[in-house]
């Protein structure tokens, strides 16, 4: 993100920034920078898949600090990669870095990886808090700069590109935005402020003599940013590299000092080209001049969106997107994944802390993605593409193959019979009766609506995804994994009914007792703190399935309500439940003081039982007591694509424990 090395250079020289008290102002926030920063600030365990409740609480605290200082935040998020896909090499490099970090974490090393559903949890938190936000068609930098300049307010970000933009209200690096240390307020609310630092272009340029501000875009382009990597300039960069002050940041210091002799960019470009081979000069000139335009604030009027909720963007119009798609994207109701697949037929599948010796956790959700791709292609057996070939067009996916980033091509799915008429063309998708969109979603997940009726509406999507996960994952889901996952889900429900001020009358005395017992159990020290990588891989698969279930549900106009991620998944909790269930089965009765939660747990188990095949766990039990020939049959069956997980007919004495009679491989 930003100009290579510039953030560290500015950070090392504190004199480039001035003290600032942020209060009584609008503040334009780079949403992508913010959710990354708050994710790491929440101090969640990066190996276990995320602590979305802890993250959401951190988001709430952040905006609470702004509210206390009468700061009006406006969050602007990146959208897709843009129709020109100019950042593809930089994104590939970044994905490879995430993969290396995830591999290190899987081996017990340090590092940070943003959990898979952090962005979705962030948007949900913004909606709950009433924080205005917009998601742009492509990268948001120019639109952030344009909005901040029209309002004359600061930009808050981690992106060093904002050191280069001409910003009327300045750029505040998130690393120096002390939102946890609100100051002042001796006379009540008035006078409170967030201590911050603001990058000073005057100080920065003054450090390099007579360097003109108008030359900073050329500096950024020549030093390399996310859009450009000019190998043709290596001779120039070697010639101007600073010989003083050590090797660190020598290139940046050399370029800036060299630029200080020029009065305008065109003059400097002419001088740079003297170091370039003659046959490359015009091409390099065009590239430099075009790339400098990336630092011109956009004329997209985001303030109109914040007034009328309508997003107008010339690049999106040129891409030919239906208006409903553009509106949904701007409101965060469609993910960048969808726009990239629609515009570029290319997507990145973010790596998690998984078992690198196994196939990517995203492979489990491939059938869901293929249906998404089919919808985006207006997939129909009557399309022109289908008439020419038996195969629909392919989509490019960047994903993990063991410990390397791999590009693969995936064929879009034809929609099931009954869903491939012209009414499911993308422009008309929102006009299709919701009941039919609902049917397509559930058919993709392999669940019938009648099975979901006992489940609360807001949990129907994750339960349907869980049934899909059990049937499609490889290796097979272990019984303790399923139980741990369902116990984690009901613990979120218990937290909701005992802590939500907007849900009066839902909480009974037994719920309060159960919640206190649950908190007491959580406070106990876990004897075995080892990280089970294979169990973690399975939970990664579940999150991948949930993510694609989210995206398909959004594309279909949300026939099922979105679950609250902050109460749905807690990585440390599900891993602990999994570990303890293996040694202490009574943990399954953790919520027995609450009849309501006990019944919900039983309903979840019944729903899974009614959806998945009835014999897989039983086969595991039988094979443990049979001869070696049975073991061979079991080994051969693993080579076939089988349904993953099922529930037995046997019942346990405990009314909520349908699975206790089963034996499970550890």
XYZ file of C-alpha atoms in Angstrom:
666
model
C 0.000 0.000 0.000
C 1.491 3.336 -1.024
C 4.991 4.397 -2.068
C 7.595 1.771 -1.248
C 9.585 2.745 1.830
C 7.940 6.134 2.305
C 5.894 5.264 5.400
C 9.001 4.010 7.223
C 11.008 7.033 6.104
C 8.381 9.455 7.440
C 7.986 7.400 10.629
C 11.712 7.575 11.390
C 11.791 11.340 11.025
C 9.199 12.678 13.420
C 9.908 16.226 12.279
C 7.871 15.583 9.103
C 4.654 15.511 11.171
C 2.994 18.189 13.280
C 0.941 17.656 16.439
C -2.816 17.824 15.847
C -5.831 17.765 18.160
C -8.688 16.117 16.295
C -12.078 17.412 17.418
C -15.183 19.199 16.094
C -14.523 18.151 12.505
C -15.491 15.812 9.747
C -12.967 13.025 9.193
C -12.647 10.994 5.986
C -11.389 7.522 6.922
C -9.697 4.991 4.667
C -11.860 2.021 5.666
C -9.501 -0.662 4.397
C -6.637 0.749 6.473
C -8.865 1.125 9.503
C -10.235 -2.395 9.683
C -6.737 -3.841 9.263
C -5.401 -1.618 12.037
C -8.302 -2.356 14.403
C -8.054 -6.068 13.699
C -4.475 -6.110 14.947
C -5.342 -3.711 17.801
C -7.984 -6.154 19.094
C -5.166 -8.556 20.121
C -6.993 -11.644 18.875
C -5.193 -14.954 18.400
C -4.236 -14.886 14.700
C -4.011 -18.680 14.378
C -7.536 -19.691 15.284
C -9.567 -17.939 12.622
C -10.660 -14.701 14.236
C -12.356 -13.198 17.266
C -15.102 -11.239 15.532
C -16.794 -10.249 18.786
C -13.573 -8.786 20.143
C -12.950 -7.059 16.815
C -16.463 -5.561 16.748
C -15.991 -4.274 20.301
C -12.746 -2.585 19.223
C -14.538 -0.963 16.267
C -17.235 0.291 18.639
C -14.633 1.718 21.020
C -12.870 3.512 18.164
C -15.990 5.285 16.938
C -17.017 5.951 20.533
C -13.812 7.951 20.957
C -14.605 9.967 17.825
C -18.129 10.639 19.032
C -16.788 11.860 22.390
C -14.709 14.450 20.525
C -17.588 15.468 18.228
C -15.785 14.080 15.188
C -18.082 13.076 12.314
C -16.543 10.043 10.563
C -17.165 9.103 6.935
C -15.670 5.752 5.985
C -14.637 5.105 2.369
C -13.656 1.561 1.364
C -11.897 0.117 -1.646
C -14.084 -1.831 -4.037
C -12.789 -4.093 -6.784
C -9.508 -4.058 -8.663
C -10.813 -1.854 -11.475
C -11.374 -2.746 -15.121
C -7.719 -2.096 -16.039
C -6.458 -4.398 -13.231
C -3.234 -2.395 -13.012
C -2.504 -3.492 -9.446
C -2.505 -7.213 -10.257
C 1.287 -7.725 -9.819
C 1.240 -5.875 -6.485
C -1.779 -7.892 -5.315
C -0.079 -11.145 -6.259
C 2.982 -10.104 -4.285
C 0.842 -9.212 -1.281
C -1.067 -12.505 -1.481
C 2.245 -14.386 -1.504
C 3.325 -12.432 1.606
C 0.072 -13.386 3.385
C 0.659 -17.002 2.429
C 4.150 -16.946 3.942
C 2.778 -15.336 7.116
C -0.021 -17.937 7.373
C 2.472 -20.754 6.903
C 4.653 -19.333 9.658
C 1.695 -19.100 12.027
C 0.684 -22.687 11.233
C 4.149 -23.747 12.444
C 3.924 -21.755 15.670
C 5.950 -18.775 14.480
C 4.915 -15.140 14.882
C 3.066 -13.054 12.347
C -0.304 -11.562 11.497
C -3.020 -12.652 9.094
C -6.348 -10.832 8.912
C -9.152 -13.375 9.557
C -11.261 -14.254 6.537
C -14.518 -12.496 7.441
C -13.024 -9.358 9.027
C -14.274 -7.052 6.278
C -17.829 -8.399 6.575
C -17.687 -8.053 10.382
C -16.448 -4.468 9.957
C -19.344 -3.490 7.686
C -21.839 -5.067 10.081
C -20.314 -3.055 12.935
C -20.549 0.191 10.937
C -24.235 -0.443 10.258
C -24.970 -1.188 13.920
C -23.170 1.984 14.994
C -24.806 4.140 12.331
C -21.452 5.196 10.863
C -21.875 6.441 7.261
C -19.757 4.541 4.747
C -19.424 3.947 1.029
C -17.680 1.221 -0.940
C -16.135 2.487 -4.166
C -16.118 0.771 -7.551
C -12.314 0.353 -7.476
C -9.470 1.651 -5.296
C -10.705 4.488 -3.102
C -7.607 6.727 -2.738
C -8.562 9.366 -5.313
C -12.166 9.490 -4.123
C -11.033 9.825 -0.489
C -8.778 12.741 -1.474
C -11.541 14.417 -3.491
C -14.098 14.168 -0.675
C -11.652 15.409 1.983
C -10.679 18.392 -0.165
C -14.272 19.414 -0.823
C -14.949 19.300 2.912
C -11.551 20.695 3.930
C -11.077 17.980 6.545
C -8.258 15.502 7.338
C -7.781 12.014 5.890
C -7.093 9.132 8.310
C -5.218 6.207 6.760
C -2.160 3.970 6.799
C -1.487 4.521 3.094
C 1.622 6.607 2.369
C 0.103 7.623 -0.986
C -1.708 10.315 1.017
C 1.664 11.963 1.668
C 1.707 12.660 -2.064
C -1.866 13.856 -2.640
C -2.505 17.560 -2.213
C -4.899 17.554 0.745
C -6.448 20.733 2.115
C -7.016 19.268 5.588
C -3.895 17.117 5.720
C -3.145 13.430 6.205
C -3.167 11.781 9.651
C -1.353 8.426 9.824
C -3.349 5.865 11.800
C -0.173 4.831 13.624
C -0.190 8.195 15.436
C -3.956 8.506 15.952
C -4.266 7.934 19.717
C -7.961 7.130 19.897
C -7.506 5.125 23.099
C -6.115 8.230 24.844
C -8.778 10.910 24.438
C -7.624 14.074 26.225
C -9.186 17.219 27.644
C -12.787 17.586 28.646
C -12.314 19.185 32.067
C -15.547 21.089 31.438
C -17.516 18.013 30.391
C -17.659 16.945 26.753
C -16.428 20.240 25.380
C -12.723 20.434 24.701
C -12.110 16.680 24.334
C -9.840 15.648 21.468
C -7.909 12.729 19.988
C -4.142 13.370 20.027
C -2.788 12.817 16.517
C -0.046 13.818 14.132
C -0.550 15.351 10.705
C 1.928 14.924 7.861
C 3.397 18.282 6.870
C 4.198 18.587 3.175
C 5.983 21.877 3.861
C 8.352 20.277 6.379
C 8.910 17.281 4.116
C 9.730 19.349 1.025
C 11.768 21.799 3.087
C 13.998 18.957 4.260
C 15.166 18.570 0.641
C 15.938 22.205 -0.068
C 13.758 23.772 -2.729
C 11.709 20.639 -3.550
C 8.368 21.673 -5.047
C 5.165 19.968 -3.968
C 4.090 19.441 -7.590
C 7.035 17.026 -8.041
C 5.876 14.570 -5.375
C 3.684 12.499 -7.761
C 6.699 11.981 -10.022
C 8.747 10.977 -6.979
C 6.112 8.400 -6.011
C 5.950 6.947 -9.505
C 9.718 6.687 -9.920
C 10.232 5.025 -6.536
C 7.502 2.486 -7.233
C 3.980 2.138 -5.912
C 1.205 -0.436 -6.239
C 0.623 0.525 -9.860
C 4.085 0.789 -11.342
C 7.461 -0.975 -11.189
C 9.787 0.553 -13.776
C 12.753 -1.698 -14.468
C 13.761 0.768 -17.208
C 14.586 3.331 -14.510
C 17.158 1.200 -12.674
C 20.080 3.036 -14.292
C 18.628 6.382 -13.192
C 17.864 5.162 -9.660
C 21.385 3.787 -9.247
C 22.875 7.070 -10.424
C 20.904 9.252 -7.991
C 20.995 6.934 -4.972
C 22.145 8.920 -1.956
C 25.669 8.104 -0.807
C 25.164 9.834 2.548
C 23.144 8.776 5.570
C 23.528 5.017 5.173
C 21.898 2.515 2.861
C 18.435 2.656 4.432
C 16.061 4.772 2.331
C 19.007 5.744 0.118
C 16.874 5.497 -3.022
C 14.116 7.746 -1.628
C 16.554 10.334 -0.341
C 18.465 10.328 -3.614
C 15.377 10.802 -5.793
C 13.992 13.577 -3.596
C 17.302 15.455 -3.509
C 17.686 15.083 -7.267
C 14.130 16.377 -7.920
C 14.761 19.513 -5.856
C 16.675 21.061 -8.783
C 13.578 21.170 -11.030
C 10.682 23.597 -11.124
C 8.083 21.381 -12.804
C 7.442 17.671 -13.522
C 7.833 17.904 -17.322
C 11.378 19.242 -16.951
C 12.278 16.441 -14.541
C 10.776 13.764 -16.820
C 12.916 14.988 -19.736
C 16.002 14.663 -17.557
C 15.036 11.173 -16.337
C 14.634 9.926 -19.906
C 18.318 10.603 -20.608
C 19.043 7.505 -18.488
C 16.591 5.349 -20.505
C 17.401 3.474 -23.710
C 16.241 5.440 -26.760
C 13.720 2.874 -27.982
C 12.019 2.881 -24.553
C 11.862 6.618 -23.936
C 8.422 7.449 -25.325
C 6.842 4.436 -23.683
C 8.409 5.356 -20.331
C 7.350 9.007 -20.740
C 3.732 7.984 -21.353
C 3.793 5.625 -18.385
C 5.240 8.247 -16.037
C 2.781 10.937 -17.101
C -0.211 8.589 -16.919
C 0.806 7.243 -13.511
C 1.176 10.739 -12.046
C -2.543 11.239 -12.692
C -3.217 8.644 -9.981
C -2.411 11.397 -7.485
C -5.085 13.750 -8.800
C -8.160 13.793 -6.509
C -11.224 12.248 -8.144
C -14.214 14.294 -9.253
C -16.615 11.556 -8.077
C -18.887 13.385 -5.647
C -19.079 11.045 -2.692
C -20.832 13.739 -0.705
C -23.825 13.180 -2.995
C -23.847 9.509 -1.981
C -23.885 10.437 1.699
C -26.883 12.688 0.978
C -28.886 10.566 -1.467
C -27.350 7.050 -1.349
C -26.713 7.100 -5.088
C -23.201 6.393 -6.343
C -22.187 7.818 -9.720
C -18.894 6.690 -11.226
C -17.750 6.982 -14.830
C -15.503 3.902 -14.602
C -18.419 1.803 -13.366
C -20.649 3.056 -16.175
C -17.985 2.135 -18.731
C -17.852 -1.366 -17.220
C -21.544 -1.739 -18.061
C -22.721 -2.719 -14.592
C -26.471 -2.837 -13.947
C -27.523 0.056 -11.730
C -28.755 -2.250 -8.969
C -25.296 -3.885 -8.828
C -23.562 -0.502 -8.564
C -25.969 0.655 -5.843
C -25.515 -2.571 -3.872
C -21.725 -2.324 -4.167
C -21.688 1.265 -2.892
C -23.847 0.273 0.107
C -21.583 -2.671 0.940
C -24.313 -5.170 0.036
C -22.077 -6.800 -2.565
C -18.459 -7.729 -1.863
C -15.440 -6.746 -3.988
C -15.138 -10.477 -4.750
C -18.380 -10.240 -6.745
C -17.291 -7.147 -8.685
C -13.904 -8.636 -9.543
C -15.531 -11.827 -10.755
C -18.075 -9.833 -12.778
C -15.693 -7.296 -14.344
C -12.439 -9.270 -14.564
C -13.509 -12.914 -14.263
C -10.682 -13.100 -11.758
C -10.644 -13.399 -7.958
C -8.236 -13.809 -5.041
C -9.078 -16.372 -2.338
C -7.503 -15.163 0.894
C -5.368 -17.699 2.714
C -5.929 -18.591 6.365
C -3.863 -20.431 8.948
C -4.494 -23.894 7.573
C -2.675 -27.152 6.950
C -0.434 -26.310 4.002
C -0.048 -29.984 3.116
C -3.752 -30.259 2.348
C -5.691 -28.632 -0.492
C -6.728 -25.036 0.110
C -9.599 -24.648 2.558
C -11.384 -22.728 -0.213
C -11.676 -25.897 -2.300
C -14.597 -27.009 -0.114
C -16.643 -23.969 -1.212
C -15.866 -24.370 -4.928
C -19.397 -25.573 -5.878
C -20.873 -22.418 -4.299
C -18.405 -20.201 -6.168
C -19.262 -21.925 -9.448
C -22.938 -21.050 -8.948
C -21.962 -17.434 -8.212
C -19.911 -17.367 -11.433
C -22.819 -18.865 -13.322
C -25.145 -16.109 -12.119
C -22.613 -13.440 -13.030
C -22.395 -14.863 -16.546
C -26.203 -14.845 -16.755
C -25.674 -18.601 -17.024
C -28.369 -20.270 -19.050
C -28.490 -23.300 -21.253
C -29.718 -20.978 -23.982
C -26.829 -18.495 -23.880
C -24.727 -17.887 -26.954
C -21.641 -19.253 -25.209
C -23.390 -22.476 -24.312
C -24.635 -22.910 -27.862
C -21.075 -22.798 -29.197
C -19.596 -25.110 -26.571
C -20.590 -27.518 -23.858
C -18.497 -25.515 -21.419
C -19.268 -22.131 -19.922
C -16.439 -19.548 -19.686
C -13.800 -20.004 -17.013
C -12.909 -17.738 -14.103
C -9.361 -17.237 -12.871
C -8.788 -17.887 -9.164
C -5.592 -17.047 -7.282
C -5.391 -19.482 -4.407
C -2.999 -21.608 -2.393
C -1.389 -24.787 -3.696
C 0.531 -26.103 -0.693
C 2.901 -23.214 0.152
C 2.728 -21.294 -3.126
C 0.256 -18.954 -4.798
C -1.302 -20.677 -7.799
C -3.498 -19.425 -10.624
C -6.232 -21.860 -11.632
C -9.197 -21.657 -13.979
C -12.648 -22.676 -12.817
C -15.602 -23.309 -15.074
C -18.831 -21.541 -14.141
C -21.756 -23.788 -13.277
C -24.904 -24.009 -15.308
C -27.802 -23.121 -13.063
C -29.984 -26.034 -11.924
C -33.058 -26.969 -13.922
C -35.822 -24.501 -13.196
C -33.396 -21.615 -12.671
C -31.801 -21.213 -16.089
C -34.436 -19.132 -17.844
C -33.840 -15.519 -18.839
C -35.362 -14.218 -15.600
C -32.098 -15.102 -13.865
C -30.102 -12.814 -16.163
C -28.074 -10.478 -13.982
C -29.944 -7.271 -14.920
C -33.253 -8.895 -13.970
C -32.088 -10.863 -10.952
C -33.613 -8.468 -8.421
C -36.973 -8.819 -10.213
C -37.112 -12.590 -9.705
C -39.599 -13.517 -6.946
C -37.775 -13.842 -3.642
C -39.163 -17.344 -3.169
C -37.318 -18.553 -6.290
C -34.070 -16.881 -5.226
C -34.519 -18.505 -1.828
C -34.905 -21.900 -3.495
C -31.735 -21.429 -5.555
C -29.715 -20.521 -2.460
C -30.896 -23.561 -0.499
C -30.520 -25.905 -3.459
C -26.910 -24.765 -3.843
C -26.307 -25.496 -0.144
C -28.150 -28.822 -0.369
C -30.778 -27.988 2.270
C -34.584 -27.967 2.185
C -36.424 -25.055 3.753
C -38.661 -27.374 5.769
C -35.597 -28.588 7.680
C -34.688 -25.015 8.681
C -38.077 -24.046 10.093
C -37.192 -24.801 13.757
C -34.106 -22.571 13.476
C -34.290 -18.816 14.266
C -34.257 -16.791 11.047
C -30.911 -15.133 11.728
C -29.211 -18.528 12.154
C -30.675 -20.267 9.118
C -27.852 -19.271 6.763
C -24.986 -20.492 9.024
C -26.870 -23.703 9.784
C -27.460 -24.361 6.084
C -23.766 -23.643 5.447
C -22.834 -26.064 8.255
C -24.846 -28.841 6.594
C -23.099 -28.073 3.300
C -19.682 -28.083 5.020
C -20.309 -31.482 6.597
C -21.275 -32.967 3.257
C -18.481 -31.438 1.153
C -15.368 -31.104 3.293
C -12.275 -33.219 2.790
C -10.929 -34.572 5.088
C -14.165 -35.427 6.802
C -15.511 -33.343 9.636
C -14.960 -34.948 13.024
C -17.858 -35.270 15.406
C -16.138 -33.135 18.043
C -15.651 -30.386 15.448
C -19.369 -30.298 14.687
C -20.316 -30.244 18.360
C -17.790 -27.518 19.126
C -19.092 -25.397 16.276
C -22.734 -25.724 17.349
C -21.888 -25.021 20.995
C -20.020 -21.907 19.889
C -23.061 -20.745 17.892
C -25.461 -21.212 20.819
C -23.020 -19.444 23.154
C -23.369 -16.415 20.866
C -27.135 -16.643 21.194
C -26.847 -16.838 24.980
C -24.673 -13.721 24.934
C -27.248 -11.957 22.762
C -30.257 -12.624 24.976
C -28.397 -11.812 28.198
C -26.544 -8.697 27.005
C -28.566 -7.076 24.230
C -30.459 -4.019 25.514
C -32.608 -4.124 22.374
C -33.966 -7.561 23.250
C -36.024 -6.945 26.426
C -38.048 -9.811 27.841
C -35.987 -12.504 26.119
C -33.784 -13.268 29.092
C -34.980 -15.710 31.776
C -33.331 -16.526 35.092
C -31.938 -19.783 33.712
C -30.287 -17.880 30.878
C -28.495 -15.606 33.336
C -27.305 -18.586 35.385
C -26.118 -20.398 32.264
C -24.247 -17.317 31.074
C -22.485 -16.886 34.429
C -21.523 -20.564 34.420
C -20.225 -20.180 30.882
C -18.071 -17.186 31.846
C -16.756 -19.111 34.841
C -15.850 -22.033 32.581
C -14.048 -19.698 30.159
C -11.936 -18.312 33.012
C -10.509 -21.752 33.792
C -7.053 -22.309 32.416
C -6.930 -24.765 29.561
C -4.501 -27.579 30.340
C -3.760 -28.393 26.710
C -2.982 -25.206 24.811
C -1.592 -26.978 21.761
C -2.886 -25.790 18.407
C -4.588 -28.623 16.488
C -3.766 -27.729 12.890
C -6.076 -30.320 11.333
C -9.029 -29.141 13.421
C -8.116 -25.580 12.498
C -8.094 -26.556 8.832
C -11.654 -27.839 9.179
C -12.832 -24.620 10.808
C -11.096 -22.671 8.019
C -13.153 -24.688 5.545
C -16.320 -23.748 7.434
C -15.433 -20.053 7.246
C -14.751 -20.377 3.511
C -18.169 -21.964 3.031
C -19.799 -19.271 5.174
C -18.049 -16.540 3.190
C -19.316 -17.867 -0.136
C -22.731 -18.512 1.394
C -22.731 -14.823 2.392
C -21.760 -13.724 -1.111
C -24.326 -15.901 -2.885
C -27.013 -14.742 -0.445
C -26.053 -11.096 -1.131
C -26.077 -11.594 -4.896
C -29.577 -13.044 -4.642
C -30.795 -10.057 -2.621
C -30.531 -11.689 0.835
C -33.356 -14.267 0.835
C -31.957 -15.274 4.251
C -30.953 -12.734 6.936
C -27.242 -12.195 7.496
C -26.073 -13.583 10.835
C -24.214 -11.317 13.229
C -20.587 -12.401 12.842
C -19.587 -10.826 16.147
C -21.695 -13.472 17.915
C -21.272 -16.286 15.432
C -17.577 -17.199 15.365
C -14.943 -17.022 18.097
C -11.820 -18.910 17.126
C -10.299 -19.458 20.580
C -13.662 -20.682 21.896
C -14.366 -23.210 19.154
C -10.830 -24.615 19.411
C -11.121 -24.898 23.186
C -14.503 -26.622 22.942
C -13.063 -29.042 20.410
C -10.127 -29.904 22.704
C -12.269 -30.329 25.816
C -14.985 -32.385 24.132
C -12.374 -35.030 23.361
C -11.482 -35.452 27.034
C -14.571 -34.164 28.845
C -17.810 -34.978 26.975
C -19.840 -33.328 29.744
C -18.792 -29.960 28.286
C -21.673 -30.571 25.894
C -24.011 -29.834 28.815
C -22.358 -26.454 29.445
C -25.637 -24.561 28.940
C -27.985 -26.992 30.693
C -29.207 -24.286 33.120
C -30.930 -22.561 30.211
C -33.856 -24.546 28.753
C -34.009 -22.078 25.865
C -30.384 -22.571 24.829
C -30.584 -26.322 25.465
C -33.550 -26.515 23.079
C -31.740 -24.407 20.486
C -28.735 -26.745 20.616
C -31.038 -29.730 20.150
C -32.788 -28.012 17.235
C -29.452 -27.383 15.545
C -28.478 -31.033 15.970
C -31.858 -32.238 14.706
C -31.563 -30.022 11.643
C -28.127 -31.332 10.774
C -29.344 -34.892 11.358
C -32.242 -34.441 8.968
C -30.025 -33.001 6.240
C -26.907 -35.149 6.027
C -26.638 -38.888 5.212
C -27.313 -41.143 8.192
C -24.396 -43.574 8.227
C -20.959 -41.956 8.063
C -20.181 -41.750 11.783
C -21.672 -45.207 12.284
C -19.269 -46.559 9.679
C -16.380 -45.124 11.664
C -17.585 -46.979 14.744
C -18.067 -50.282 12.938
C -14.658 -50.116 11.299
C -12.986 -49.716 14.667
C -14.345 -53.075 15.805
C -13.979 -55.032 12.572
C -11.095 -56.864 10.990
C -8.250 -55.473 8.943
C -10.299 -55.933 5.786
C -12.724 -53.327 7.036
C -9.822 -50.926 7.521
C -8.873 -51.463 3.902
C -12.428 -50.690 2.834
C -12.311 -47.542 4.910
C -9.039 -46.513 3.274
C -10.423 -47.084 -0.205
C -13.576 -45.169 0.602
C -11.458 -42.110 1.406
C -10.397 -42.024 -2.214
C -13.999 -41.615 -3.295
C -15.810 -38.330 -2.945
C -18.220 -39.211 -0.166
C -20.556 -37.297 2.033
C -18.660 -36.098 5.032
C -20.639 -36.314 8.172
C -23.907 -37.700 9.475
C -25.837 -38.259 12.630
C -26.701 -41.658 14.138
C -30.030 -43.113 15.035
C -28.788 -43.813 18.547
C -29.905 -41.499 21.302
C -28.053 -40.556 24.463
C -29.694 -40.305 27.858
C -29.108 -36.560 27.743
C -31.865 -35.079 25.631
C -29.521 -32.663 23.909
C -26.783 -35.165 23.106
C -27.803 -37.185 20.073
C -24.220 -38.079 19.174
C -22.747 -39.311 22.444
C -23.025 -42.998 21.460
C -20.749 -42.487 18.478
C -17.059 -43.143 18.461
C -14.869 -40.634 16.747
C -11.344 -40.749 15.390
C -9.112 -38.216 17.165
